Amino acid sequence: MKTALTDAFGIQYPILNAGMGRVALPNMVAAVSNAGGLGVYGAGSNPPEQTRADIHLIRSMTDKPFGANAPLALPNGRENAQVLLEEQVPVINYSMGKGDWICKAAHAYGGKVMASVTDTKLARKAQDQGCDAVIAAGHEAAGHSGDITTFTLIPRLAEVLEIPVIAAGGVANGSGLMAALALGASGVSMGTRFWTTQEGPMHQNWKQKAIDLDVEDTLYSDRFDGIPNRIMRTVAAEKMAGTRMLNVFEIFMHSFTIAKELNIPWHKLALQTLSLGPKQIEGMMRMSKMLKMHTITITTGELETGMTASGMSVGLVHDMPTIAELIPRIIEEARACEARLAASLTA
Ligand SMILES: Cc1cc2nc3c(=O)[nH]c(=O)nc-3n(C[C@H](O)[C@H](O)[C@H](O)COP(=O)(O)O)c2cc1C
């Protein structure tokens, strides 16, 4: 299955896992790359030294190309991007910020850069800044998706861009891959489908919950972290989406744990947060609460109090395969879909 993307990145299949912070860890990245896709590490807000150690670990688990995501607007985001450049990661994926400096530095060592975008304006900017591809997340996508659906965003970007477009949001199987290619994408990036594999770090109960849910079972709100965000529908997520006033004392107390987790001195984190505008401060406070709930998703099977990002594609997830099983299956489904289409068009 050759596309502009497989050629550009030197991979066998045009399939990427989303660079999910605290979820796309070295074992997932290596498994995707070893199965012929592009594994993408999620640096999230990790302490930069952890990101560096994880990149070394990935290199010990695969000799195939891999990528890594750094969300630039988050604490440690720019520092993590710098580590990815120093480590000469083959493909860097940045989100939430301006990445011209990343393109320049990555191209100097032969690396490639992808920006995550949600509309035509951001996509054009990414191309102008020197990106080699964009990951375009439609409204269906988990996390920070925009208003435009995958079905309209992808063909429009294929019209206006010269660089490859990778479709994200609403894709979880082979027919989704074929549909994305038919719309003009050169590949797909999947988050929800990959965190529900054996390699996903979430507790088994959460993966089972994902299997039980349907396409309607996500919430889209800016009350999770200040930016419209798609989250799995749970009791805790519904409560947070309905919460207008935050418990400032609870968040203040939790900020010490966060500073420790991110390995940032508390006063520095507080100053960084206070230097943002009032809306962003509220967003950061909400995000700290969300991170606490996300930790529950990973560490315990507690379904009432945890919370995690999830796309509408959760309704298309029906099992918990290993990644080595999933990727060939998606390719097989895509081929079957292609044959079905060809037969129905000539009938
Ligand atoms: C648990 C989880 C964590 C995520 N974390 C990040 C992140 O750190 N950076 C980022 O750019 N996107 C992140 N995303 C969004 C994905 O990049 C992607 O747009 C989305 O998962 C696509 O939709 P899908 O889940 O339906 O496949 C995350 C998604 C999930 C499910």
PDB file of C-alpha atoms and ligand atoms in Angstrom, residues 18-21 23 44 69 71 93 95 116 137 140-144 168-171 189-193 195 202 294 308-313, ligand 1:
ATOM      1  CA  ALA A  18      -1.771   9.398  17.462  1.00  0.00           C
ATOM      2  CA  GLY A  19       1.012  10.880  19.622  1.00  0.00           C
ATOM      3  CA  MET A  20      -1.109  10.691  22.783  1.00  0.00           C
ATOM      4  CA  GLY A  21       0.540  12.194  25.876  1.00  0.00           C
ATOM      5  CA  VAL A  23      -0.629   6.964  26.427  1.00  0.00           C
ATOM      6  CA  GLY A  44       2.683  15.543  26.417  1.00  0.00           C
ATOM      7  CA  ASN A  69       4.432  14.500  19.290  1.00  0.00           C
ATOM      8  CA  PRO A  71       2.095  19.920  22.208  1.00  0.00           C
ATOM      9  CA  ASN A  93       4.743  16.092  15.140  1.00  0.00           C
ATOM     10  CA  SER A  95       0.561  20.644  17.914  1.00  0.00           C
ATOM     11  CA  SER A 116      -1.583  18.806  13.755  1.00  0.00           C
ATOM     12  CA  ALA A 137      -8.269  16.121  12.930  1.00  0.00           C
ATOM     13  CA  GLU A 140     -15.128  13.373  15.348  1.00  0.00           C
ATOM     14  CA  ALA A 141     -11.587  13.177  16.745  1.00  0.00           C
ATOM     15  CA  ALA A 142     -10.669  12.634  20.385  1.00  0.00           C
ATOM     16  CA  GLY A 143      -9.078  15.536  22.204  1.00  0.00           C
ATOM     17  CA  HIS A 144      -8.760  19.025  20.716  1.00  0.00           C
ATOM     18  CA  ALA A 168      -7.564  11.757  12.023  1.00  0.00           C
ATOM     19  CA  GLY A 169     -10.940  11.371  13.657  1.00  0.00           C
ATOM     20  CA  GLY A 170     -13.574   8.748  12.933  1.00  0.00           C
ATOM     21  CA  VAL A 171     -11.110   6.148  11.643  1.00  0.00           C
ATOM     22  CA  SER A 189      -3.736   8.596  12.376  1.00  0.00           C
ATOM     23  CA  MET A 190      -5.803   6.804  15.024  1.00  0.00           C
ATOM     24  CA  GLY A 191      -5.930   7.484  18.756  1.00  0.00           C
ATOM     25  CA  THR A 192      -8.919   5.703  20.262  1.00  0.00           C
ATOM     26  CA  ARG A 193      -8.337   2.504  18.233  1.00  0.00           C
ATOM     27  CA  TRP A 195      -5.345   3.061  23.202  1.00  0.00           C
ATOM     28  CA  MET A 202      -5.234   2.204  30.321  1.00  0.00           C
ATOM     29  CA  HIS A 294      -6.765  10.668  33.567  1.00  0.00           C
ATOM     30  CA  THR A 308      -9.995  10.092  29.144  1.00  0.00           C
ATOM     31  CA  ALA A 309     -10.063  11.561  25.657  1.00  0.00           C
ATOM     32  CA  SER A 310     -11.990   9.428  23.201  1.00  0.00           C
ATOM     33  CA  GLY A 311     -13.197   9.955  19.645  1.00  0.00           C
ATOM     34  CA  MET A 312     -16.586   9.102  18.162  1.00  0.00           C
ATOM     35  CA  SER A 313     -14.703   6.131  16.708  1.00  0.00           C
TER      36      SER A 313
HETATM   37  C1  LIG B   1      -6.089   9.483  25.145  1.00  0.00           C
HETATM   38  C2  LIG B   1      -5.746  10.488  24.081  1.00  0.00           C
HETATM   39  C3  LIG B   1      -4.711  11.401  24.295  1.00  0.00           C
HETATM   40  C4  LIG B   1      -4.372  12.332  23.303  1.00  0.00           C
HETATM   41  N1  LIG B   1      -3.302  13.156  23.500  1.00  0.00           N
HETATM   42  C5  LIG B   1      -2.879  13.954  22.485  1.00  0.00           C
HETATM   43  C6  LIG B   1      -1.663  14.701  22.614  1.00  0.00           C
HETATM   44  O1  LIG B   1      -0.958  14.620  23.628  1.00  0.00           O
HETATM   45  N2  LIG B   1      -1.290  15.490  21.570  1.00  0.00           N
HETATM   46  C7  LIG B   1      -2.046  15.586  20.418  1.00  0.00           C
HETATM   47  O2  LIG B   1      -1.657  16.325  19.494  1.00  0.00           O
HETATM   48  N3  LIG B   1      -3.194  14.887  20.268  1.00  0.00           N
HETATM   49  C8  LIG B   1      -3.620  14.067  21.265  1.00  0.00           C
HETATM   50  N4  LIG B   1      -4.775  13.327  21.108  1.00  0.00           N
HETATM   51  C9  LIG B   1      -5.612  13.482  19.894  1.00  0.00           C
HETATM   52  C10 LIG B   1      -5.125  12.608  18.762  1.00  0.00           C
HETATM   53  O3  LIG B   1      -3.921  13.170  18.289  1.00  0.00           O
HETATM   54  C11 LIG B   1      -6.074  12.452  17.557  1.00  0.00           C
HETATM   55  O4  LIG B   1      -6.390  13.701  16.984  1.00  0.00           O
HETATM   56  C12 LIG B   1      -7.347  11.712  17.873  1.00  0.00           C
HETATM   57  O5  LIG B   1      -7.108  10.649  18.761  1.00  0.00           O
HETATM   58  C13 LIG B   1      -8.012  11.182  16.601  1.00  0.00           C
HETATM   59  O6  LIG B   1      -9.289  10.700  16.860  1.00  0.00           O
HETATM   60  P1  LIG B   1      -9.599   9.162  17.238  1.00  0.00           P
HETATM   61  O7  LIG B   1      -9.250   9.007  18.662  1.00  0.00           O
HETATM   62  O8  LIG B   1     -11.051   8.986  17.005  1.00  0.00           O
HETATM   63  O9  LIG B   1      -8.753   8.294  16.368  1.00  0.00           O
HETATM   64  C14 LIG B   1      -5.126  12.388  22.089  1.00  0.00           C
HETATM   65  C15 LIG B   1      -6.162  11.459  21.889  1.00  0.00           C
HETATM   66  C16 LIG B   1      -6.462  10.510  22.851  1.00  0.00           C
HETATM   67  C17 LIG B   1      -7.558   9.502  22.582  1.00  0.00           C
END
